[in-house]
Amino acid sequence: MKEKILIEQKFNFLKSILLFLLLFIAITAPAQVHLFLISDTHVMAPNLLIKNGKAWQDYMAGSRKMVDKSAEIFDALVDTVLKERPSAVLIPGDLTKDGSKLSHEYVVNKLDMLLKAGIPTFVVPGNHDLGTSGAVYYEGDSTKKAETVFAAEFADLYRNFGYDSLSVRDPYSLSYIRTLCKGVKLLGIDSNTGQISTSTLNWLCDQAVQAEKEGYRVIAMMHHPLMEHITDISHFLSSAVIRNDTTVRARLLRSGVHIILTGHFHTSDIGKDYNTNKTDSIYDINTGSTITYPCHFRELTISDDLSHIDVQTRCLTRIGSCADLKDYSRKRITDYITNHIKAVARSRMSIPPSLIPSSIVKAIANAYIVHSDGNENLRDNSALFHSLKIPMMLSSSLRTVINSMLDNITMYGTDHASVTNDLQLSIPLR
């Protein structure tokens, strides 16, 4: 009997030791870091619309963005963050519609809610965030200029969101570097002008090299894409990629940057490029706008051992005024593309809209939807290719654009051509 009791006591003691060890491991083991990546929110403060009228309707008719729902969508995103409580939120620019002070204050007030809940947010400016001519009040048939912010005021407004004393600031721009989590530093790059000066690029590379020497992984973030996600698109839209992208990309890669988070283009695509001999690579995680179909945002998970980062793509599916945001936003972008094609045909080519085959208009709209959805290569786009190529003699650049876009090939036609999963991917974090 005594032996049985002794055995039970030893068993309970060993069980207690085991539970203690498991608890100790759980407490001391590095935890995964979950990040929300939200881009191109283009928030317009509601009080900038004084009176609905021709001025506002004309603006909306010429915009692919659902600016009229931007504040409501941003509110819904903030609610999602508060509910799911990621480790931090990253926003790579175009926080506001055209940089009005009122819109920035609206965004900051919402981000303060996250900060008070213990969820930090880090931002960099986009091309719509600093002093643009589009920052106006809408009042019936007319507009009037709204107060805007410039670099110094932007840094002051967002002092708690990347521009405080915990960041090391670039003296030449709104770029910075700071600790994002244990073992990882965030390199925030100011690309609001569409280019990076030589002095800022030198500073960025020096900071990345120093961080790597100190044992940190470096994740970069800027507004403009670091590479063409659709090959030759810059022939038609010069701002689609950072200026001198080849040089900037090569220098950042040599400095130890292997992942950069970008926005601006309003579609989600993950591109990959290599160094000259393909012994090293860099990924550009380009994230679509929350106010353009299909209202993408990303969830990023940094592994416990800092070996990789997992990318999951999500859609905001509903807001208070719209129970099915995906269908609604698809119709909005389709209607915009249809009207835009007809307007361009009339104004630039003197072609009456009635002479444009509806099949061509539909094919162009469908191509945009396919590209916006991501992972175009996983769909059968042969009929869409056929519809786009039949009606006109296409230039070499336009053919390259179509092939790169609908086949999901970054660096199409080069020896660096690659296809990546745009929506779900595990990327080495070296």
PDB file of N, CA and C in Angstrom, residues 36 38 69-84 106 110 297 316-321 325:
ATOM      1  N   PHE A  36      -1.096  43.350 -40.056  1.00  0.00           N
ATOM      2  CA  PHE A  36      -2.069  43.698 -41.090  1.00  0.00           C
ATOM      3  C   PHE A  36      -1.404  44.689 -42.035  1.00  0.00           C
ATOM      4  N   ILE A  38      -2.363  47.201 -45.019  1.00  0.00           N
ATOM      5  CA  ILE A  38      -3.527  47.886 -45.604  1.00  0.00           C
ATOM      6  C   ILE A  38      -3.006  49.036 -46.463  1.00  0.00           C
ATOM      7  N   LYS A  69     -17.111  56.127 -50.349  1.00  0.00           N
ATOM      8  CA  LYS A  69     -17.239  55.175 -49.243  1.00  0.00           C
ATOM      9  C   LYS A  69     -15.924  55.004 -48.480  1.00  0.00           C
ATOM     10  N   SER A  70     -14.961  55.859 -48.745  1.00  0.00           N
ATOM     11  CA  SER A  70     -13.622  55.679 -48.179  1.00  0.00           C
ATOM     12  C   SER A  70     -13.601  55.758 -46.657  1.00  0.00           C
ATOM     13  N   ALA A  71     -14.295  56.724 -46.072  1.00  0.00           N
ATOM     14  CA  ALA A  71     -14.308  56.852 -44.610  1.00  0.00           C
ATOM     15  C   ALA A  71     -15.008  55.651 -43.974  1.00  0.00           C
ATOM     16  N   GLU A  72     -16.113  55.223 -44.570  1.00  0.00           N
ATOM     17  CA  GLU A  72     -16.854  54.085 -44.040  1.00  0.00           C
ATOM     18  C   GLU A  72     -16.019  52.803 -44.126  1.00  0.00           C
ATOM     19  N   ILE A  73     -15.306  52.636 -45.224  1.00  0.00           N
ATOM     20  CA  ILE A  73     -14.449  51.465 -45.391  1.00  0.00           C
ATOM     21  C   ILE A  73     -13.299  51.498 -44.394  1.00  0.00           C
ATOM     22  N   PHE A  74     -12.705  52.669 -44.197  1.00  0.00           N
ATOM     23  CA  PHE A  74     -11.609  52.782 -43.229  1.00  0.00           C
ATOM     24  C   PHE A  74     -12.104  52.479 -41.816  1.00  0.00           C
ATOM     25  N   ASP A  75     -13.280  52.962 -41.490  1.00  0.00           N
ATOM     26  CA  ASP A  75     -13.870  52.654 -40.172  1.00  0.00           C
ATOM     27  C   ASP A  75     -14.031  51.145 -39.995  1.00  0.00           C
ATOM     28  N   ALA A  76     -14.492  50.467 -41.053  1.00  0.00           N
ATOM     29  CA  ALA A  76     -14.699  49.019 -40.978  1.00  0.00           C
ATOM     30  C   ALA A  76     -13.371  48.289 -40.807  1.00  0.00           C
ATOM     31  N   LEU A  77     -12.327  48.779 -41.466  1.00  0.00           N
ATOM     32  CA  LEU A  77     -11.004  48.173 -41.315  1.00  0.00           C
ATOM     33  C   LEU A  77     -10.485  48.339 -39.898  1.00  0.00           C
ATOM     34  N   VAL A  78     -10.673  49.521 -39.341  1.00  0.00           N
ATOM     35  CA  VAL A  78     -10.251  49.766 -37.960  1.00  0.00           C
ATOM     36  C   VAL A  78     -10.999  48.840 -37.006  1.00  0.00           C
ATOM     37  N   ASP A  79     -12.284  48.670 -37.232  1.00  0.00           N
ATOM     38  CA  ASP A  79     -13.071  47.744 -36.404  1.00  0.00           C
ATOM     39  C   ASP A  79     -12.531  46.317 -36.515  1.00  0.00           C
ATOM     40  N   THR A  80     -12.142  45.912 -37.730  1.00  0.00           N
ATOM     41  CA  THR A  80     -11.581  44.574 -37.935  1.00  0.00           C
ATOM     42  C   THR A  80     -10.274  44.411 -37.174  1.00  0.00           C
ATOM     43  N   VAL A  81      -9.431  45.430 -37.226  1.00  0.00           N
ATOM     44  CA  VAL A  81      -8.157  45.389 -36.502  1.00  0.00           C
ATOM     45  C   VAL A  81      -8.407  45.278 -34.998  1.00  0.00           C
ATOM     46  N   LEU A  82      -9.328  46.082 -34.484  1.00  0.00           N
ATOM     47  CA  LEU A  82      -9.627  46.046 -33.049  1.00  0.00           C
ATOM     48  C   LEU A  82     -10.164  44.686 -32.627  1.00  0.00           C
ATOM     49  N   LYS A  83     -10.910  44.049 -33.513  1.00  0.00           N
ATOM     50  CA  LYS A  83     -11.473  42.741 -33.197  1.00  0.00           C
ATOM     51  C   LYS A  83     -10.420  41.644 -33.234  1.00  0.00           C
ATOM     52  N   GLU A  84      -9.539  41.684 -34.243  1.00  0.00           N
ATOM     53  CA  GLU A  84      -8.587  40.588 -34.441  1.00  0.00           C
ATOM     54  C   GLU A  84      -7.236  40.823 -33.777  1.00  0.00           C
ATOM     55  N   TYR A 106      -8.713  62.883 -39.802  1.00  0.00           N
ATOM     56  CA  TYR A 106      -9.677  61.782 -39.675  1.00  0.00           C
ATOM     57  C   TYR A 106      -8.932  60.457 -39.504  1.00  0.00           C
ATOM     58  N   LYS A 110      -8.553  57.841 -36.054  1.00  0.00           N
ATOM     59  CA  LYS A 110      -8.855  56.404 -36.068  1.00  0.00           C
ATOM     60  C   LYS A 110      -7.644  55.582 -35.640  1.00  0.00           C
ATOM     61  N   PHE A 297      -6.790  43.424 -48.513  1.00  0.00           N
ATOM     62  CA  PHE A 297      -5.734  43.754 -47.562  1.00  0.00           C
ATOM     63  C   PHE A 297      -5.027  42.451 -47.231  1.00  0.00           C
ATOM     64  N   LEU A 316     -12.120  42.889 -47.650  1.00  0.00           N
ATOM     65  CA  LEU A 316     -13.190  43.450 -46.831  1.00  0.00           C
ATOM     66  C   LEU A 316     -14.492  43.142 -47.560  1.00  0.00           C
ATOM     67  N   THR A 317     -15.399  42.441 -46.921  1.00  0.00           N
ATOM     68  CA  THR A 317     -16.573  41.918 -47.626  1.00  0.00           C
ATOM     69  C   THR A 317     -17.847  42.717 -47.414  1.00  0.00           C
ATOM     70  N   ARG A 318     -17.887  43.521 -46.348  1.00  0.00           N
ATOM     71  CA  ARG A 318     -19.119  44.282 -46.112  1.00  0.00           C
ATOM     72  C   ARG A 318     -18.836  45.521 -45.287  1.00  0.00           C
ATOM     73  N   ILE A 319     -19.673  46.523 -45.482  1.00  0.00           N
ATOM     74  CA  ILE A 319     -19.690  47.723 -44.650  1.00  0.00           C
ATOM     75  C   ILE A 319     -21.151  48.016 -44.344  1.00  0.00           C
ATOM     76  N   GLY A 320     -21.413  48.986 -43.508  1.00  0.00           N
ATOM     77  CA  GLY A 320     -22.775  49.260 -43.083  1.00  0.00           C
ATOM     78  C   GLY A 320     -23.735  49.522 -44.226  1.00  0.00           C
ATOM     79  N   SER A 321     -23.265  50.251 -45.245  1.00  0.00           N
ATOM     80  CA  SER A 321     -24.160  50.621 -46.350  1.00  0.00           C
ATOM     81  C   SER A 321     -24.150  49.609 -47.489  1.00  0.00           C
ATOM     82  N   LEU A 325     -19.851  43.849 -50.428  1.00  0.00           N
ATOM     83  CA  LEU A 325     -18.938  44.858 -50.955  1.00  0.00           C
ATOM     84  C   LEU A 325     -18.199  44.369 -52.191  1.00  0.00           C
TER      85      LEU A 325
END
